[in-house]
Coordinates of C-alpha atoms in Angstrom, one line a residue:
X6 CA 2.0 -162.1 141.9
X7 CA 5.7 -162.0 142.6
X8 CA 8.9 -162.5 145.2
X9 CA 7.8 -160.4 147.6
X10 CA 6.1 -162.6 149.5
X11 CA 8.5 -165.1 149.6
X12 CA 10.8 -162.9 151.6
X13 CA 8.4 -161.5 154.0
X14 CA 7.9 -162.5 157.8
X15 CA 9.6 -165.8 157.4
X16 CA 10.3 -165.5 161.2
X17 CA 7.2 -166.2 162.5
X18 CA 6.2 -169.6 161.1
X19 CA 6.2 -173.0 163.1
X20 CA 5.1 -176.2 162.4
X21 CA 1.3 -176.2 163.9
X22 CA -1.2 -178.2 162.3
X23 CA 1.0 -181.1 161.3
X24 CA -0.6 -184.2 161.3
X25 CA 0.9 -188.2 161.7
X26 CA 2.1 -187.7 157.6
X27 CA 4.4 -184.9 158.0
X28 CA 3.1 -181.8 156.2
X29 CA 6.3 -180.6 154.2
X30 CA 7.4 -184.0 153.0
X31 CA 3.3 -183.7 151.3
X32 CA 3.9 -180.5 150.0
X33 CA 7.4 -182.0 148.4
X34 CA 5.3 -184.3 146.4
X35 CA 3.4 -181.7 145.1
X36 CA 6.3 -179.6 144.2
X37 CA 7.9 -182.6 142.3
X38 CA 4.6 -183.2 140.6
X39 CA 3.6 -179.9 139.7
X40 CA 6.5 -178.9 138.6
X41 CA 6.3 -181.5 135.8
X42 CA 2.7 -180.6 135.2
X43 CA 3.5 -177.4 134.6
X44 CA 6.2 -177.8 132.3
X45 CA 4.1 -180.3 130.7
X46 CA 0.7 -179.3 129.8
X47 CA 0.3 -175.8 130.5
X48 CA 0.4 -172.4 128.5
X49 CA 3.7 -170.0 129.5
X50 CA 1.7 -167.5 130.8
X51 CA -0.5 -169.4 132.7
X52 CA 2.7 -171.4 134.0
X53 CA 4.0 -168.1 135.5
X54 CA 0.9 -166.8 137.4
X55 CA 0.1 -171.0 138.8
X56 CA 4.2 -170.9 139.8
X57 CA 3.8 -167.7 141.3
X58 CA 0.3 -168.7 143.0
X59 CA 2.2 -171.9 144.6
X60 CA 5.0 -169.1 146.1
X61 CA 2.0 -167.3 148.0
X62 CA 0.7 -170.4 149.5
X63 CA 3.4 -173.6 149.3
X64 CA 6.1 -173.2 152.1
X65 CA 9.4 -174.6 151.0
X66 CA 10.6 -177.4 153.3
X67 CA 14.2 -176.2 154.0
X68 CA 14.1 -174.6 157.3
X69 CA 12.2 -171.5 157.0
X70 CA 13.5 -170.0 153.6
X71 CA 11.3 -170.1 150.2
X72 CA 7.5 -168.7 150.2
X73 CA 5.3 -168.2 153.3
X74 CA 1.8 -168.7 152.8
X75 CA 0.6 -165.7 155.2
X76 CA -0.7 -167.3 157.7
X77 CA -3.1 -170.1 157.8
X78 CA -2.3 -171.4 161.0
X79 CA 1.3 -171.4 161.7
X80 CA 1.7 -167.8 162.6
X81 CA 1.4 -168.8 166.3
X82 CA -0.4 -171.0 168.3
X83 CA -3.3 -171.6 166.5
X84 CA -6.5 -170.3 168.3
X85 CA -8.3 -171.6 171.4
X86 CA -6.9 -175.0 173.0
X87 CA -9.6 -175.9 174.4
X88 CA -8.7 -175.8 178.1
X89 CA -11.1 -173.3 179.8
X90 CA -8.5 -170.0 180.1
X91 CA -9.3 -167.8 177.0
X92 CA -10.3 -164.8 178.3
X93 CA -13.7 -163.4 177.7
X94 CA -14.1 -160.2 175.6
X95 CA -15.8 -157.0 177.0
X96 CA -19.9 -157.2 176.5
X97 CA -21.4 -156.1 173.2
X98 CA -18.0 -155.6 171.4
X99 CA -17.9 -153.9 168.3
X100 CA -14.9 -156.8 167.0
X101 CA -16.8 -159.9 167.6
X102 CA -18.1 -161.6 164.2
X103 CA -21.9 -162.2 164.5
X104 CA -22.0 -165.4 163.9
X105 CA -19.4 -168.2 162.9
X106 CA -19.7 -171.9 160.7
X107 CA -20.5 -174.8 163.3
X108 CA -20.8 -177.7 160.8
X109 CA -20.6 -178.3 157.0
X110 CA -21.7 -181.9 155.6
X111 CA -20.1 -181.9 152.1
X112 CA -21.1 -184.3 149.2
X113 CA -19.2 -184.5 145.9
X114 CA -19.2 -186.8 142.9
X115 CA -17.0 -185.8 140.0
X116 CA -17.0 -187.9 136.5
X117 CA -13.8 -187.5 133.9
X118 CA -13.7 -188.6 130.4
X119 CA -10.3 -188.6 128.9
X120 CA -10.7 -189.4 124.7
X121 CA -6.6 -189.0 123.7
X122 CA -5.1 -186.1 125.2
X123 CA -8.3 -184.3 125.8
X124 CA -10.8 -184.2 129.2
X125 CA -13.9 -183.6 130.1
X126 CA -15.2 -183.7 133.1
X127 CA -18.6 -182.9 135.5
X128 CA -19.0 -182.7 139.3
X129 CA -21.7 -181.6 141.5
X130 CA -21.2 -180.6 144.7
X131 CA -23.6 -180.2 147.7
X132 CA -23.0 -178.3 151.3
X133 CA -25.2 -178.0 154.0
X134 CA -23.9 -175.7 156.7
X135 CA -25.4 -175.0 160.5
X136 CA -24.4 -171.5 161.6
X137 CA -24.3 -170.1 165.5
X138 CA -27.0 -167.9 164.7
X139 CA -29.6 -170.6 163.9
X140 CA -29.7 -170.3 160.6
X141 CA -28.6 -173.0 158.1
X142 CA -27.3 -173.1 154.3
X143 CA -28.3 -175.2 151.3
X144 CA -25.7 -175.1 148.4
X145 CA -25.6 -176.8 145.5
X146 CA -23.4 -176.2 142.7
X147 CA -22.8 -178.1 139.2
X148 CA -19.7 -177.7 136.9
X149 CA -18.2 -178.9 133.9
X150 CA -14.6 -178.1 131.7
X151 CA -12.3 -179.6 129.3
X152 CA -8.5 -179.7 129.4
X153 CA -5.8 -181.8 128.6
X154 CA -3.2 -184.4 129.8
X155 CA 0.1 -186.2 129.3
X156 CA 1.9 -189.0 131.4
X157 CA 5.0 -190.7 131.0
X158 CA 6.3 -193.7 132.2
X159 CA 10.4 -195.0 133.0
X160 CA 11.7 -198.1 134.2
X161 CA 13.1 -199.0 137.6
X162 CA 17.1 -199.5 136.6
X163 CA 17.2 -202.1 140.6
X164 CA 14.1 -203.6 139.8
X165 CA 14.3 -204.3 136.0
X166 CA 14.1 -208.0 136.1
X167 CA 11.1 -207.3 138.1
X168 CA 9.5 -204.8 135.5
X169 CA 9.2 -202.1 138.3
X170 CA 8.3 -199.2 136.8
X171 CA 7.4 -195.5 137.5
X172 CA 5.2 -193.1 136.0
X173 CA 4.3 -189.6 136.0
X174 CA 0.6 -188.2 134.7
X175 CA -0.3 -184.1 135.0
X176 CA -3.8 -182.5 133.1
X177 CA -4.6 -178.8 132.3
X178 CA -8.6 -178.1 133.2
X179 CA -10.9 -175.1 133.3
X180 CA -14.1 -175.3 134.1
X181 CA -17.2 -173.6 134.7
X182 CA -20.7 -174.1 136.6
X183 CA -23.9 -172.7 138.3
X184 CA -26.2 -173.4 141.0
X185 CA -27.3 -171.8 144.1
X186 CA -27.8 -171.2 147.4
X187 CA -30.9 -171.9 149.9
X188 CA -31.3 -169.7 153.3
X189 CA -33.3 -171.2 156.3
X190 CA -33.8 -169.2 158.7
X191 CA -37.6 -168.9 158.9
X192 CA -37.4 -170.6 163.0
X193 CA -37.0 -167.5 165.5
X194 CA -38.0 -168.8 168.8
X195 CA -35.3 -166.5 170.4
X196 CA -33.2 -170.0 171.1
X197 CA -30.7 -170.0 168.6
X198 CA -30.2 -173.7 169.4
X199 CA -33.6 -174.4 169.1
X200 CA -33.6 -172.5 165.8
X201 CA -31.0 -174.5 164.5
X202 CA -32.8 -177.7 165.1
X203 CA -35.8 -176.5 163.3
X204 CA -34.1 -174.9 160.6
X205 CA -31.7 -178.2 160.1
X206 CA -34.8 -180.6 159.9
X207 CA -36.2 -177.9 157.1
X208 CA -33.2 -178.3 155.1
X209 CA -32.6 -182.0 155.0
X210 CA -36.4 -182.0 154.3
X211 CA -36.1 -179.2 151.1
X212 CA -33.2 -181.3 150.1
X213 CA -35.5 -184.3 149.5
X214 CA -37.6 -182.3 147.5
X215 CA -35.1 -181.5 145.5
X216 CA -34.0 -184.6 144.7
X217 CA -37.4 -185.8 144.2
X218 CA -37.7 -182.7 141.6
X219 CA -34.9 -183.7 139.7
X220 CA -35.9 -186.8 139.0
X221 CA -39.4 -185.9 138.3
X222 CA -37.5 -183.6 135.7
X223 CA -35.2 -186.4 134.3
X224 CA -38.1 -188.1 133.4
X225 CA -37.4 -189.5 129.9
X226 CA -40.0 -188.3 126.9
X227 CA -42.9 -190.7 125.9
X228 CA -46.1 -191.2 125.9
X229 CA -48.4 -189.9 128.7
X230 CA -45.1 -188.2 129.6
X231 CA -46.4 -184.5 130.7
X232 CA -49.4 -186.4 132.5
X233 CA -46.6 -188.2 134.5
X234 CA -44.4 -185.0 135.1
X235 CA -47.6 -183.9 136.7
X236 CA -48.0 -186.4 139.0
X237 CA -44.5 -186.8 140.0
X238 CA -44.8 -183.1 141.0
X239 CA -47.5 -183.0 143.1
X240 CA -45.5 -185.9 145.1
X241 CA -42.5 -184.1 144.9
X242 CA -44.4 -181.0 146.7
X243 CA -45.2 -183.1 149.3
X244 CA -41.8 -183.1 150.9
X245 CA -42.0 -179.9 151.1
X246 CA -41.2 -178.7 154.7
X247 CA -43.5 -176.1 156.8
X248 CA -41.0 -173.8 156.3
X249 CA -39.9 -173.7 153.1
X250 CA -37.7 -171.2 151.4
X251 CA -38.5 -169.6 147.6
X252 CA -38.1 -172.6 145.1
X253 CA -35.9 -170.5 143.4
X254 CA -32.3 -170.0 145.3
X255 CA -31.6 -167.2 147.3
X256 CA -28.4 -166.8 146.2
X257 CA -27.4 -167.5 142.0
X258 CA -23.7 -168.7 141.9
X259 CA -21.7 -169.0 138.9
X260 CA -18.1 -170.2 139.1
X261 CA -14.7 -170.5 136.9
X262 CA -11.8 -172.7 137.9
X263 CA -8.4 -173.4 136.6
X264 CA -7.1 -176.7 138.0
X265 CA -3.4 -178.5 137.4
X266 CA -3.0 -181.7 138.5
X267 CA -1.3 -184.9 138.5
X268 CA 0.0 -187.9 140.1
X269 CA 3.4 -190.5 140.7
X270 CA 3.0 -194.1 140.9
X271 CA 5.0 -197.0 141.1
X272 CA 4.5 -200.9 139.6
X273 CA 5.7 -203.9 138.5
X274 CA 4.9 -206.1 135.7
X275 CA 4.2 -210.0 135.7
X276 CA 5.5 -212.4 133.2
X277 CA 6.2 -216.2 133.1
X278 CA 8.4 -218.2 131.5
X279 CA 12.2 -217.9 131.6
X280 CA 13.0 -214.2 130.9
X281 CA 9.3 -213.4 130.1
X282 CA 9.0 -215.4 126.8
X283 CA 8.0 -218.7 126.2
X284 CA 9.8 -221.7 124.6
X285 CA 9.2 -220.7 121.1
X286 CA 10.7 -216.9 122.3
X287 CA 7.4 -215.3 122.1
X288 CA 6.4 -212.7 124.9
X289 CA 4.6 -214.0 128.3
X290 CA 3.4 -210.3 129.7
X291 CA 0.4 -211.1 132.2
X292 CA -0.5 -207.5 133.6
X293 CA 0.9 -204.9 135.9
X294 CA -0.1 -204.0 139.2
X295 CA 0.5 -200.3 140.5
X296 CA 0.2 -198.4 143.8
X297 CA 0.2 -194.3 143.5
X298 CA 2.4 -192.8 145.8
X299 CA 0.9 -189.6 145.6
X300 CA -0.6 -186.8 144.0
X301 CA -0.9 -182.8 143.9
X302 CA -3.6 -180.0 142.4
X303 CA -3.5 -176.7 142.3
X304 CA -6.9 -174.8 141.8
X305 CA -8.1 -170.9 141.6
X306 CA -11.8 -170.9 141.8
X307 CA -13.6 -167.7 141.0
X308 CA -17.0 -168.0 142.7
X309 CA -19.7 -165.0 141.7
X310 CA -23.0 -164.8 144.8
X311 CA -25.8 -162.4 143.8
X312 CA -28.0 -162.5 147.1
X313 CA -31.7 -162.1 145.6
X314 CA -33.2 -162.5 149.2
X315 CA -32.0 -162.9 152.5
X316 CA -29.8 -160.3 154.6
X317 CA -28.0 -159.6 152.0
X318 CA -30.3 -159.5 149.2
X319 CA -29.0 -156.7 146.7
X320 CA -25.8 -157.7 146.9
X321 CA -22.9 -159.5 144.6
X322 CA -19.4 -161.0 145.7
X323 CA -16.7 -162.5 143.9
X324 CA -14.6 -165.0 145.9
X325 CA -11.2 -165.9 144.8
X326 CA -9.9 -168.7 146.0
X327 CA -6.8 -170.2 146.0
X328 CA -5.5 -173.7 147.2
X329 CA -2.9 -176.5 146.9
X330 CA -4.0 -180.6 147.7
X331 CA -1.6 -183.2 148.3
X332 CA -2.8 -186.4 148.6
X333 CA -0.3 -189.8 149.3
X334 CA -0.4 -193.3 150.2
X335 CA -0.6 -196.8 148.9
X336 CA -2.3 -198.2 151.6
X337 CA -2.0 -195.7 154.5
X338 CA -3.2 -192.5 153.2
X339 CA -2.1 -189.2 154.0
X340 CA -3.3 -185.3 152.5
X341 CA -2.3 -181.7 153.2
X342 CA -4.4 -179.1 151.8
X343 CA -3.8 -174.5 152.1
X344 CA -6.0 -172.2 150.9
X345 CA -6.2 -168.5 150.9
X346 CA -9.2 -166.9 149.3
X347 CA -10.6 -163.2 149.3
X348 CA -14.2 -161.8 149.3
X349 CA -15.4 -158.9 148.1
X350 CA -19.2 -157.3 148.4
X351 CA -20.8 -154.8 146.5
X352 CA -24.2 -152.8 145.9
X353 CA -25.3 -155.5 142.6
X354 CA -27.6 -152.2 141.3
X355 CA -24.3 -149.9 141.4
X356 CA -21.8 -152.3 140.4
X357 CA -23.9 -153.1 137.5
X358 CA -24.1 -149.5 136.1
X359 CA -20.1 -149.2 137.0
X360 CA -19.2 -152.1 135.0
X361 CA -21.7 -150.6 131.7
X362 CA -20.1 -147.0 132.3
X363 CA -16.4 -148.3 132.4
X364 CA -16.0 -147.1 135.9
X365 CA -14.5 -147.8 138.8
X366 CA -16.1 -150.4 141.2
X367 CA -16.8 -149.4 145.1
X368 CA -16.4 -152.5 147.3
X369 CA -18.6 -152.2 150.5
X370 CA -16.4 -155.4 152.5
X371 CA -13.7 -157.6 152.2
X372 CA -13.5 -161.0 153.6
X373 CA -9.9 -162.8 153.3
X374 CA -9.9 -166.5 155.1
X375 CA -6.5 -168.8 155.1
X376 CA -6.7 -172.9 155.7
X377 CA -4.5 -175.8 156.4
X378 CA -6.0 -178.9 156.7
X379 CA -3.6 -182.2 157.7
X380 CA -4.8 -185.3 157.7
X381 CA -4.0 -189.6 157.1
X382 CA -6.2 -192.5 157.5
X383 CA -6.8 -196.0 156.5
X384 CA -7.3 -196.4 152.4
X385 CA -5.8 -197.5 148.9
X386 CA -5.5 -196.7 145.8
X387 CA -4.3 -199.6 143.4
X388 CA -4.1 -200.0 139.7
X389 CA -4.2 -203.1 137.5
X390 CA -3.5 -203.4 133.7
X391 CA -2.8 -206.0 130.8
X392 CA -1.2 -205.5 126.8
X393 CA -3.4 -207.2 124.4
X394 CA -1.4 -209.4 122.5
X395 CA 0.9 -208.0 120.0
X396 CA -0.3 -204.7 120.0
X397 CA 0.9 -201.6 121.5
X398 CA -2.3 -201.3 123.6
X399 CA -3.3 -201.9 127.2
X400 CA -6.4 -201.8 129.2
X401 CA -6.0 -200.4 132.7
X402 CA -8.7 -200.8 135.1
X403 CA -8.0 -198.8 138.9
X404 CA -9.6 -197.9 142.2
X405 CA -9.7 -197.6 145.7
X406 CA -11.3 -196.1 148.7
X407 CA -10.5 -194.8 152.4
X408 CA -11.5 -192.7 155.3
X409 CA -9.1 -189.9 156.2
X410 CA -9.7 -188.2 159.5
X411 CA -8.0 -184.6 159.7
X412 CA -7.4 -181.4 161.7
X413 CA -8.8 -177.6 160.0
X414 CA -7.6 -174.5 161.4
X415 CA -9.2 -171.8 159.6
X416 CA -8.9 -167.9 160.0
X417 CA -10.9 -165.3 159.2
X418 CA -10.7 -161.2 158.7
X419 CA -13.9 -158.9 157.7
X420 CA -13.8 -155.6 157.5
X421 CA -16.7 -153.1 156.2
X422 CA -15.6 -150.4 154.0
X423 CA -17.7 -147.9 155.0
X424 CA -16.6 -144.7 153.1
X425 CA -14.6 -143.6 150.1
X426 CA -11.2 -143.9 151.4
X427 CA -11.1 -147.6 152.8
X428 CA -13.3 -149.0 149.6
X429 CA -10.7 -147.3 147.2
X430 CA -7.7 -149.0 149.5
X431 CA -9.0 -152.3 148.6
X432 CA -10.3 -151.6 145.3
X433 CA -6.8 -150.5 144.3
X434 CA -5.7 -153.5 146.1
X435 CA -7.6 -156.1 144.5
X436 CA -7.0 -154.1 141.2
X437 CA -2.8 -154.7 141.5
X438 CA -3.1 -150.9 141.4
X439 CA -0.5 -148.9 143.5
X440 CA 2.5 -149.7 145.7
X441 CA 0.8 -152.7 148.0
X442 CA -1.1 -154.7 145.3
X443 CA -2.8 -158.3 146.0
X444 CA 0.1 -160.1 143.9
X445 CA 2.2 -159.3 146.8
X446 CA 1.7 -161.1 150.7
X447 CA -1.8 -161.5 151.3
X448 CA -2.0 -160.0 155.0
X449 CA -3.4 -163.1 157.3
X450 CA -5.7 -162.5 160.3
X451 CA -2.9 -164.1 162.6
X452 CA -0.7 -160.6 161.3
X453 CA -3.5 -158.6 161.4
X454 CA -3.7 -159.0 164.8
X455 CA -0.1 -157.9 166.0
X456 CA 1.1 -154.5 166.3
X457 CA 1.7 -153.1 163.3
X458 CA 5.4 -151.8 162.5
X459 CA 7.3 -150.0 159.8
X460 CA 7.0 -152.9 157.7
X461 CA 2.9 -152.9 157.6
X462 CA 1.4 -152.2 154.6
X463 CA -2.3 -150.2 153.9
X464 CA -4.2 -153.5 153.5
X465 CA -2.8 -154.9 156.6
X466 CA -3.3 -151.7 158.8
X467 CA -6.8 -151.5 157.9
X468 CA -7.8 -154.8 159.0
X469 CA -5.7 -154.6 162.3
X470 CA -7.6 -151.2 163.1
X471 CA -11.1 -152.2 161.5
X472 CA -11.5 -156.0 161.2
X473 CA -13.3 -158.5 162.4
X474 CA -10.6 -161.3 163.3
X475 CA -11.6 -164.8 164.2
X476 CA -9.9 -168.4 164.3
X477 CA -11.5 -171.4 164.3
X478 CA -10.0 -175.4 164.5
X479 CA -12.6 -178.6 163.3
X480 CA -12.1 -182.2 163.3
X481 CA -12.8 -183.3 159.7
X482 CA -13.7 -187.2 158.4
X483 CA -13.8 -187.7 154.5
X484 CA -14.7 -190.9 153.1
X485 CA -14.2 -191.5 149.5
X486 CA -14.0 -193.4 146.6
X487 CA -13.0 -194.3 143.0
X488 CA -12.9 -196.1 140.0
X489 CA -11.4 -196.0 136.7
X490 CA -10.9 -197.9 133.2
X491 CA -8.5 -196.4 130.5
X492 CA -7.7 -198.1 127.2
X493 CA -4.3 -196.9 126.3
X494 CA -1.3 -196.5 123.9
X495 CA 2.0 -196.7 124.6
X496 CA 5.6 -195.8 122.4
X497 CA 8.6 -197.9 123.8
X498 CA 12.4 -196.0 123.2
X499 CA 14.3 -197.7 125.7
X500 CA 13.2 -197.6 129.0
X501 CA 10.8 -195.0 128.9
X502 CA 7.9 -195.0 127.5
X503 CA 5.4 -192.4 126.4
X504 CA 2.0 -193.5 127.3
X505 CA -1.1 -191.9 127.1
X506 CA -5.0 -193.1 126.8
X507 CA -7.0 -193.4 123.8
X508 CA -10.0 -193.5 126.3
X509 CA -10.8 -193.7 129.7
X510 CA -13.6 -193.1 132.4
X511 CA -12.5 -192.2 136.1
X512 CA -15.4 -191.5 138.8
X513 CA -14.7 -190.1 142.3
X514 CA -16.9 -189.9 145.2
X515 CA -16.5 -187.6 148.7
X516 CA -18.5 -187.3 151.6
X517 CA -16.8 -185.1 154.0
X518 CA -17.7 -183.9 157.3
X519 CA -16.2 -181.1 159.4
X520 CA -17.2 -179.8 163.2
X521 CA -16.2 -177.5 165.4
X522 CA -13.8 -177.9 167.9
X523 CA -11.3 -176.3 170.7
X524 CA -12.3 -172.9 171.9
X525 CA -13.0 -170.7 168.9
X526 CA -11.9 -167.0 169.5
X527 CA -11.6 -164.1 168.0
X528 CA -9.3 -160.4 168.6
X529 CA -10.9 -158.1 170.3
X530 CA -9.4 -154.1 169.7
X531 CA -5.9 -152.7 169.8
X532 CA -4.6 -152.6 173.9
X533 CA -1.2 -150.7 174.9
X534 CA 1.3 -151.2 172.2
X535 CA -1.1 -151.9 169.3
X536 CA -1.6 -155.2 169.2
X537 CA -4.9 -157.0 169.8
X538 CA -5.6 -160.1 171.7
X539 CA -7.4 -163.3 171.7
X540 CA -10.2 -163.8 173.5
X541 CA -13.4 -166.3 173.7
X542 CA -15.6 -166.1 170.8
X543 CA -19.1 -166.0 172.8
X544 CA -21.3 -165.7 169.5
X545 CA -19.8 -168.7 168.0
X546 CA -19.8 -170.5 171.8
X547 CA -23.6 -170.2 172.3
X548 CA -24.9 -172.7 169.8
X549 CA -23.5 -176.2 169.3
X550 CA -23.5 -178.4 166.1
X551 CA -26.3 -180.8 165.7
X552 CA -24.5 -184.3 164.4

């Protein structure tokens, strides 16, 4: 990755999307806390590639100079509006997606160990998706890594009487997981609604199986205990539904991540007795209490799918994913999230014998999809701790909890490579091979769309004459919540102090919930002049969300 992106098409961003916490002011606080994270915890070269990761996706807040994250919703004016007047597209046309995402119920529970510097942590993750077309997704994946952390801490010079203090905490993880994913689609009554209520009530029921299996299999060992297994099974197969898909997944995922994160907050201390000591002079600390104003991660995901039945059995795709997550609030809590991630299919059979013979890889499509989600909602996030008595230790117990309702606009380009040429193009593209490599501006749908000029590279001209170009808006609602408790050390040299934990446990839980909205649409083929217009999305129209 590199500049070039942060000089290109600065011209055509606006401020769509913005929710009641104002977007750039979020994306300041990650800059500010990432940019100590960085410095902090993580490797030189990895440094370089995460800086240069937040330049293709972090706009700066000055006005329109600094890094343009190609598209993601502020190209224009962000899709449908919902009042009746997008125009229809011409019957049968070759540009309209098949089918689009209607609803996607999310669950995630992720559990960190911290012993000293190093983490550990573990998270699984469940989606269940309805899709236009009837069919519905079951994904479940399960990942673990290790990394480390550091924080430091500095008093408040105004409010030093008070022991107002502020701190500043950043970790370094990579991670790894599995799972898979579960098609249903086995309802064809030629209503596609009526499909998706069938295929819906299979899922949720297969999803009770499975957590029925799993405890069947966490079954501890004892006696009688394969009889038992037994019978637990044979219950467990009960909630089967009429319908159900291969007990194995139809899709094997695997998964790598990097992740930098961290977090501000602010606090005071409580003492008593006439400047904190008692009569004999001894200290009178009795705790802290702390609020985090906000926090920032950065995460590339790389996500492996090898279909093994389905539509696109046969099949592999890697999807790399990149995003930045601001998160702020004491009591009123606000986030900002951009992505920008890129799929790419091939033949699993061929690229199997490429990758043993040292060969070149053939892609047969390419999928690239940008995000910006804004949100703020009712929560907090608080923090209390105490010293034990003349030591240098402290025990730190934290938590919170909210509901955050937010605004997705998401957009979407797919284009099949269907001979030599075009699969080279993005081969060489993905690759960082030739003059137009995927380090530079990541062409967004929104672009894709316009006529293309002098300045238009390969990539971008293909999807504008090839693509499939869609946007979509939801209305999101996440509830969450966490806990924590941290034993921890700190050195004193003045004001600040270096603190970090000798131990500590920190569990978060997410349910998050996303539906469609607005008039999705999608751009139909080139008119007079080049470019390509908006029009209603009639494939993703036909079917609405079950709630």
């Amino acid at each position: 990755m590199n500049g070039t992106l942060c000089r290109r098409r600065a011209g055509r961003r606006d401020e769509t999307g913005q929710g009641g916490v104002e977007y750039v002011a979020m994306i300041g606080v990650v800059a500010a806390v990432i940019g100590a994270i960085v410095a902090l915890t993580v490797p030189t070269d990895t440094a370089v590639g995460l800086q240069d990761a937040v330049c293709r996706i972090v706009n700066a807040a000055d006005g329109g100079e600094g890094c343009d994250s190609g598209g993601g919703g502020e190209d224009d004016d962000g899709g449908g509006d919902g009042d009746g007047d997008t125009p229809e597209g011409p019957p049968g046309d070759p540009f309209q997606p098949a089918k689009c995402l209607l609803s996607q119920d999310q669950t995630k529970t992720t559990v960190v160990v911290q012993i000293l510097f190093i983490k550990i942590s573990g998270s699984e993750q469940i989606k269940l998706q309805q899709w236009s077309d009837g069919t519905v997704t079951l994904e479940r994946v399960t990942e673990s890594g290790g990394g480390v952390t550091a924080s430091i801490s500095a008093g408040i010079p105004g409010l030093k009487d008070w022991g107002g203090s502020a701190s500043l905490s950043g970790s370094y993880m990579k991670g790894s997981g599995s799972g898979g994913q579960w098609l249903f689609n086995g309802n064809k009554t030629g209503d596609p609604q009526k499909d998706l209520e069938l295929n819906l009530e299979d899922a949720k029921q297969f999803t009770e199986y499975l957590k029925a299996q799993d405890k069947c299999n966490s079954r501890p060992a004892g006696p009688r205990s394969s009889e038992l297994g037994m019978i637990c099974g044979y219950h467990a197969d009960k909630k089967k539904p009429d319908l159900p898909p291969e007990k194995a997944p139809d899709v094997d995922i695997t998964k790598t991540s990097t992740e930098v994160s961290g977090g501000v907050s602010f606090g005071k201390s409580f003492t008593k007795g006439k400047g904190g000591k008692d009569k004999d002079g001894k200290p009178t600390d009795l705790g802290s209490i702390s609020g985090e104003f906000g926090t920032g991660t950065m995460t590339e995901d790389v996500v492996v799918m090898r279909a093994n039945t389905g539509p696109d059995a046969g099949k592999i795709t890697f999807i790399y994913t990149f995003s930045v997550d601001a998160k702020g609030g004491e009591l009123a809590q606000g986030k900002a999230t951009r992505m920008q991630q890129v799929a790419v299919t091939y033949d699993a059979k061929t690229f199997d014998q490429e990758e043993k013979d040292g060969k070149e890889h053939r892609p047969e499509k390419l999928v690239i999809t940008t995000s910006q989600e804004n949100g703020e909602g009712a929560g907090v996030q608080v923090g209390a701790g105490a010293n034990v008595p003349g030591t240098p230790v402290t025990i730190d117990v934290g938590g919170g909890g909210g509901n955050i309702k937010s605004q997705i606009h998401t957009e979407s380009a797919e284009v099949v490579l269907d001979n030599d040429g075009d699969s080279k193009l993005v081969e060489d593209w993905l690759r960082g091979r030739g003059d137009f490599p995927a380090g530079d501006a990541l062409p967004s749908p929104s672009d894709a769309a316009e006529a293309p000029d002098s300045d238009t590279g390969p990539l971008e001209r293909l999807l504008h004459d090839k693509g499939k170009l869609s946007r979509l808006d939801y209305n999101a609602n996440t509830d969450w919540w966490n806990a924590s408790l941290g034993i921890g050390f700190g050195i004193s040299a003045g004001q600040v102090t270096l603190g970090f934990k000798l131990f500590g446990i920190d569990i978060t839980h997410e349910e998050k919930n996303q539906t469609i909205t607005g008039t999705p649409t999608y751009a139909t083929g080139p008119k007079n002049g080049g470019a390509r217009p908006w029009v209603e999305w009639k494939n993703c129209t036909q079917t609405k969300p079950i709630a």
